[in-house]
Coordinates of C-alpha atoms in Angstrom, one line a residue:
Chain A
X193 CA 79.5 162.1 224.5
X194 CA 78.7 164.3 227.5
X195 CA 75.1 164.6 226.3
X196 CA 74.7 160.9 225.9
X197 CA 76.5 160.1 229.1
X198 CA 74.0 162.2 231.2
X199 CA 71.1 160.7 229.3
X200 CA 71.8 157.3 230.7
X201 CA 72.9 158.4 234.2
X202 CA 71.3 156.6 237.0
X203 CA 69.2 159.6 238.1
X204 CA 67.3 159.6 234.9
X205 CA 66.5 155.9 234.8
X206 CA 65.5 154.9 238.3
X207 CA 61.8 154.6 237.5
X208 CA 60.7 151.0 236.9
X209 CA 64.0 149.3 237.7
X210 CA 63.8 146.0 236.0
X211 CA 66.2 143.1 236.0
X212 CA 63.9 140.3 234.9
X213 CA 64.8 137.4 232.7
X214 CA 62.3 136.5 230.0
X215 CA 62.1 133.5 227.7
X216 CA 61.2 134.7 224.1
X217 CA 61.1 133.6 220.5
X218 CA 63.4 135.4 218.0
X219 CA 60.2 136.7 216.3
X220 CA 59.3 138.4 219.5
X221 CA 62.7 140.0 219.7
X222 CA 62.4 141.2 216.1
X223 CA 58.9 142.6 216.9
X224 CA 60.0 144.3 220.1
X225 CA 58.9 147.9 220.3
X226 CA 61.7 150.4 221.0
X227 CA 60.9 152.7 224.0
X228 CA 63.8 155.1 224.5
X229 CA 66.9 152.9 225.1
X230 CA 64.7 150.1 226.1
X231 CA 62.4 147.7 224.3
X232 CA 58.9 146.3 225.1
X233 CA 57.5 142.9 224.3
X234 CA 53.7 142.5 224.9
X235 CA 53.7 145.9 226.4
X236 CA 56.2 145.0 229.1
X237 CA 59.7 146.5 229.2
X238 CA 62.3 143.8 228.8
X239 CA 65.7 143.4 230.3
X240 CA 67.5 140.1 230.1
X241 CA 66.3 137.7 227.5
X242 CA 66.9 134.0 226.9
X243 CA 66.2 132.1 223.8
X244 CA 67.2 128.9 222.0
X245 CA 68.3 128.8 218.3
X246 CA 70.3 127.0 215.7
X247 CA 73.6 128.6 214.8
X248 CA 73.5 129.6 211.1
X249 CA 76.8 131.6 210.9
X250 CA 79.7 132.3 213.1
X251 CA 81.9 135.4 212.5
X252 CA 84.9 135.7 214.7
X253 CA 86.2 139.3 215.1
X254 CA 88.9 140.7 217.3
X255 CA 86.6 142.0 219.9
X256 CA 83.6 139.6 219.7
X257 CA 82.2 136.6 218.1
X258 CA 78.9 137.1 216.3
X259 CA 76.6 134.1 216.0
X260 CA 73.5 134.2 213.8
X261 CA 70.8 132.3 215.5
X262 CA 67.7 130.9 213.9
X263 CA 64.8 129.3 215.9
X264 CA 62.4 128.9 213.0
X265 CA 60.5 132.1 214.0
X266 CA 63.3 134.4 212.8
X267 CA 67.0 135.0 213.0
X268 CA 69.1 137.5 214.9
X269 CA 72.8 138.3 215.5
X270 CA 74.1 137.5 218.9
X271 CA 77.4 139.0 219.9
X272 CA 79.5 137.7 222.6
X273 CA 82.3 140.1 223.5
X274 CA 85.7 138.5 224.0
X275 CA 87.1 138.5 227.5
X276 CA 90.8 139.2 227.1
X277 CA 91.5 137.4 230.4
X278 CA 89.9 134.1 229.2
X279 CA 92.1 133.5 226.2
X280 CA 92.5 129.8 226.9
X281 CA 90.5 127.5 224.7
X282 CA 87.0 127.2 226.1
X283 CA 85.5 123.7 225.8
X284 CA 82.0 125.1 225.5
X285 CA 83.0 127.2 222.5
X286 CA 84.2 124.1 220.6
X287 CA 80.6 122.8 220.6
X288 CA 79.2 126.0 219.2
X289 CA 79.4 125.1 215.5
X290 CA 77.2 125.8 212.6
X291 CA 74.0 123.8 212.7
X292 CA 74.2 123.2 216.4
X293 CA 71.4 124.4 218.8
X294 CA 72.4 126.7 221.6
X295 CA 70.8 128.8 224.3
X296 CA 71.8 132.4 224.8
X297 CA 71.2 134.9 227.6
X298 CA 71.6 138.6 227.0
X299 CA 70.2 142.0 226.4
X300 CA 68.7 143.4 223.2
X301 CA 70.5 146.3 221.6
X302 CA 69.8 148.3 218.5
X303 CA 72.5 149.9 216.4
X304 CA 71.5 151.9 213.3
X305 CA 68.0 150.3 213.5
X306 CA 69.5 146.9 213.4
X307 CA 68.8 144.7 216.4
X308 CA 71.3 142.4 217.9
X309 CA 71.7 140.7 221.3
X310 CA 74.7 141.2 223.5
X311 CA 75.0 137.8 225.1
X312 CA 76.6 137.1 228.5
X313 CA 76.4 133.4 228.0
X314 CA 75.9 131.1 225.0
X315 CA 76.0 127.4 225.7
X316 CA 75.2 124.4 223.5
X317 CA 71.9 122.6 223.9
X318 CA 72.7 119.1 225.0
X319 CA 69.2 117.7 225.4
X320 CA 67.1 118.5 222.3
X321 CA 64.0 118.5 224.4
X322 CA 65.2 121.9 225.6
X323 CA 64.1 123.3 222.3
X324 CA 60.5 122.3 222.9
X325 CA 60.7 123.3 226.5
X326 CA 61.9 126.7 225.6
X327 CA 59.3 127.4 223.0
X328 CA 56.5 126.3 225.4
X329 CA 58.0 128.5 228.1
X330 CA 58.1 131.5 225.8
X331 CA 54.4 130.8 224.9
X332 CA 53.5 130.5 228.6
X333 CA 55.2 133.8 229.4
X334 CA 53.6 135.5 226.3
X335 CA 50.2 134.4 227.5
X336 CA 51.0 135.5 231.0
X337 CA 51.7 139.1 229.8
X338 CA 48.8 139.2 227.3
X339 CA 46.1 137.3 229.1
X340 CA 47.1 137.4 232.8
X341 CA 48.2 134.6 235.1
X342 CA 46.8 131.1 234.8
X343 CA 43.7 130.9 237.0
X344 CA 43.2 134.6 236.7
X345 CA 39.7 135.9 236.2
X346 CA 40.1 136.5 232.5
X347 CA 41.8 133.4 231.3
X348 CA 39.1 131.1 230.1
X349 CA 40.5 127.6 229.7
X350 CA 43.4 128.0 232.0
X351 CA 41.2 129.4 234.7
X352 CA 38.9 126.4 234.5
X353 CA 41.7 124.0 234.8
X354 CA 43.1 125.8 237.8
X355 CA 39.7 125.9 239.5
X356 CA 39.3 122.2 238.9
X357 CA 42.6 121.7 240.7
X358 CA 41.5 123.9 243.5
X359 CA 38.3 122.1 243.9
X360 CA 40.1 118.8 244.3
X361 CA 42.5 120.3 246.7
X362 CA 39.9 121.8 249.0
X363 CA 37.6 118.9 249.0
X364 CA 38.3 118.4 252.7
X365 CA 37.8 121.9 254.0
X366 CA 35.0 124.1 252.9
X367 CA 37.0 127.3 253.5
X368 CA 40.0 126.3 251.4
X369 CA 43.1 127.7 253.0
X370 CA 41.3 130.5 254.7
X371 CA 41.2 130.8 258.4
X372 CA 37.7 131.6 259.6
X373 CA 38.2 130.7 263.2
X374 CA 37.6 134.3 264.3
X375 CA 34.4 134.7 262.3
X376 CA 30.7 134.2 263.2
X377 CA 28.5 131.4 262.0
X378 CA 26.9 133.6 259.3
X379 CA 30.2 134.9 258.0
X380 CA 31.4 131.3 257.7
X381 CA 28.3 130.3 255.7
X382 CA 28.5 133.4 253.5
X383 CA 32.2 132.7 252.8
X384 CA 31.6 129.0 252.0
X385 CA 28.7 129.9 249.7
X386 CA 30.8 132.5 247.9
X387 CA 33.6 129.9 247.5
X388 CA 31.4 127.1 246.2
X389 CA 28.7 128.7 244.1
X390 CA 29.2 129.0 240.4
X391 CA 29.7 132.7 239.5
X392 CA 31.2 135.1 237.0
X393 CA 34.2 137.1 238.0
X394 CA 31.9 139.7 239.4
X395 CA 31.1 137.4 242.3
X396 CA 27.7 137.4 243.9
X397 CA 25.3 140.0 245.2
X398 CA 24.5 139.9 248.9
X399 CA 20.8 139.6 248.0
X400 CA 21.4 136.4 246.2
X401 CA 23.5 135.1 249.0
X402 CA 20.8 135.9 251.5
X403 CA 18.1 134.3 249.4
X404 CA 20.1 131.1 248.9
X405 CA 21.2 130.7 252.5
X406 CA 17.8 131.8 253.9
X407 CA 19.5 134.4 256.1
X408 CA 18.3 137.9 256.8
X409 CA 19.9 140.6 254.5
X410 CA 21.1 142.6 257.4
X411 CA 22.9 139.7 258.9
X412 CA 24.5 138.9 255.5
X413 CA 25.6 142.5 255.2
X414 CA 27.2 142.4 258.6
X415 CA 28.9 139.1 257.9
X416 CA 30.1 140.6 254.6
X417 CA 31.6 143.6 256.4
X418 CA 33.5 141.3 258.7
X419 CA 34.8 139.3 255.8
X420 CA 35.7 142.4 253.8
X421 CA 37.5 143.8 256.8
X422 CA 39.4 140.6 257.2
X423 CA 40.5 140.6 253.6
X424 CA 38.8 137.3 252.8
X425 CA 36.5 138.7 250.2
X426 CA 36.4 141.9 248.1
X427 CA 33.8 144.1 246.5
X428 CA 33.4 143.9 242.7
X429 CA 30.9 145.9 240.7
X430 CA 29.4 147.6 243.7
X431 CA 29.6 147.5 247.5
X432 CA 27.0 144.7 247.8
X433 CA 28.6 142.4 245.3
X434 CA 31.4 140.2 246.6
X435 CA 33.9 137.7 245.4
X436 CA 36.4 135.6 247.3
X437 CA 39.9 137.0 247.5
X438 CA 42.0 134.2 246.3
X439 CA 45.3 134.4 248.1
X440 CA 48.0 132.0 247.0
Chain B
X51 CA 66.1 138.0 205.8
X52 CA 68.6 135.3 204.8
X53 CA 67.1 132.7 207.1
X54 CA 63.4 132.7 206.4
X55 CA 60.8 131.6 209.0
X56 CA 60.2 127.9 209.1
X57 CA 56.9 127.3 211.0
X58 CA 56.9 124.0 212.9
X59 CA 54.3 121.6 211.4
X60 CA 53.1 118.0 211.6
X61 CA 51.7 115.8 208.8
X62 CA 48.1 117.1 209.1
X63 CA 49.4 120.6 208.3
X64 CA 51.1 119.8 205.1
X65 CA 48.1 120.6 202.9
X66 CA 47.9 124.2 204.2
X67 CA 51.7 124.7 203.9
X68 CA 52.1 123.6 200.3
X69 CA 55.1 125.3 198.5
X70 CA 56.2 126.7 201.8
X71 CA 59.3 126.3 203.9
X72 CA 58.6 124.4 207.1
X73 CA 60.3 122.7 210.1
X74 CA 59.2 119.2 211.1
X75 CA 60.3 117.0 213.9
X76 CA 59.6 113.3 213.4
X77 CA 60.9 109.8 213.9
X78 CA 62.7 108.2 211.0
X79 CA 60.7 105.1 210.1
X80 CA 62.1 104.1 206.7
X81 CA 65.2 104.9 204.6
X82 CA 65.0 104.4 200.9
X83 CA 68.1 106.0 199.5
X84 CA 67.0 109.2 198.0
X85 CA 63.9 109.4 200.1
X86 CA 62.8 108.5 203.6
X87 CA 59.6 108.3 205.7
X88 CA 59.3 110.1 209.0
X89 CA 56.5 109.9 211.5
X90 CA 55.5 113.4 212.4
X91 CA 51.9 113.1 213.6
X92 CA 51.5 110.8 210.6
X93 CA 53.9 109.4 207.9
X94 CA 55.5 112.0 205.7
X95 CA 57.6 111.2 202.6
X96 CA 60.8 113.3 202.6
X97 CA 63.1 113.8 199.7
X98 CA 66.7 113.9 201.0
X99 CA 69.7 115.8 199.8
X100 CA 73.3 114.6 199.9
X101 CA 74.1 116.1 203.3
X102 CA 71.3 114.3 205.2
X103 CA 72.4 111.6 207.6
X104 CA 69.2 110.0 208.9
X105 CA 69.2 107.0 211.3
X106 CA 66.2 104.7 211.7
X107 CA 64.5 105.2 215.0
X108 CA 66.1 108.6 215.7
X109 CA 64.2 111.8 215.9
X110 CA 65.2 114.2 213.1
X111 CA 64.4 117.8 212.6
X112 CA 64.1 118.7 209.0
X113 CA 63.8 122.1 207.3
X114 CA 62.3 121.7 203.9
X115 CA 59.8 122.8 201.3
X116 CA 56.4 121.1 201.0
X117 CA 55.8 120.2 197.4
X118 CA 52.5 119.7 195.4
X119 CA 52.4 116.0 196.4
X120 CA 52.8 116.9 200.1
X121 CA 56.3 115.5 200.1
X122 CA 58.9 117.5 201.9
X123 CA 62.1 118.4 200.0
X124 CA 64.8 118.6 202.7
X125 CA 67.2 121.5 202.8
X126 CA 68.7 120.6 206.2
X127 CA 68.3 117.8 208.7
X128 CA 69.5 117.8 212.3
X129 CA 69.7 114.6 214.3
X130 CA 67.7 115.0 217.6
X131 CA 68.7 111.6 219.0
X132 CA 66.5 108.9 220.6
X133 CA 65.4 110.7 223.7
X134 CA 62.8 113.1 222.3
X135 CA 59.5 113.7 224.1
X136 CA 57.2 113.9 221.2
X137 CA 54.3 115.0 223.4
X138 CA 56.2 118.2 224.2
X139 CA 57.4 118.6 220.6
X140 CA 53.8 118.2 219.2
X141 CA 52.6 120.6 221.9
X142 CA 55.0 123.1 220.4
X143 CA 53.5 122.7 217.0
X144 CA 50.0 123.1 218.5
X145 CA 50.9 126.4 220.2
X146 CA 52.8 127.6 217.1
X147 CA 49.5 127.7 215.2
X148 CA 47.3 128.7 218.1
X149 CA 49.5 131.6 219.2
X150 CA 51.2 132.2 215.9
X151 CA 51.8 135.9 216.8
X152 CA 55.1 134.9 218.4
X153 CA 56.0 132.2 215.9
X154 CA 55.4 133.2 212.4
X155 CA 53.8 135.8 210.1
X156 CA 50.7 134.6 208.4
X157 CA 49.8 135.7 204.9

């Protein structure tokens, strides 16, 4: 007891404080990798989880109610500890019957290598579209952690879609949302060229920019320095290759 | 595990899930006593059990086994009402197979 108590004392666990809420499938919970007292999904430490499943079994004990939830990807026990002060009949609980879909929020625990979730809240799903919504959200979050944000440099189809949207949005102004009022004419042209030219995520080399704009290399370099200093572009593979810094 | 995985599929997937347990969401188009037809990306013949209470026009989620004739032998059916967005539901099936690492174990 003393040993375990000190293990989990705040001093030992302050690194990477995390109180996120993540939508997951039950398969992801079952596949979660233990990491000390915590678990990781897609390489990211998890805290609160939320998921939707169908109640397969309900076991009422003196201290808790254990629901077995099944979402088609797997099944897991979800424990809701009884609150002694709330002994009056809960109208929500009456709807949590076998076969019903519900959404749970809670934390993943492991006891003797058996995973379960300690749930703070379990409520019935009233609109069945929530089942689809949840599974799509879990997929989106999974893709965020495994492939990066939508529109990020390494998400192929998502990135293209996001860029399409951006193009439409910035049709009016060549500089997008960026404020180039304090920059010289060359810097403005360089920035516009970087924004509008098709390129890989490495951006463009200053030589290419100079050649395309018909501007002297030295001037392009100076303009680039200004844009770099202003945080509007950034260097990629070397100091002479730039890409537009997309700030949202 | 007492509740095996039930991958979500649509009619075009039946062939590749023969003799497997699946989950399908479709609209009930025909009731014929012991059997019914649901539209889940195409018509599917389902073989009912005694506990099924299907209603024409309602969405229903069935869990069942795909047989050799590509009928689905129902083990459980859940009424999903009349307000289901099938575009969203079908998108779930699509991501289930595209990103199956979070949905089911392949073989």
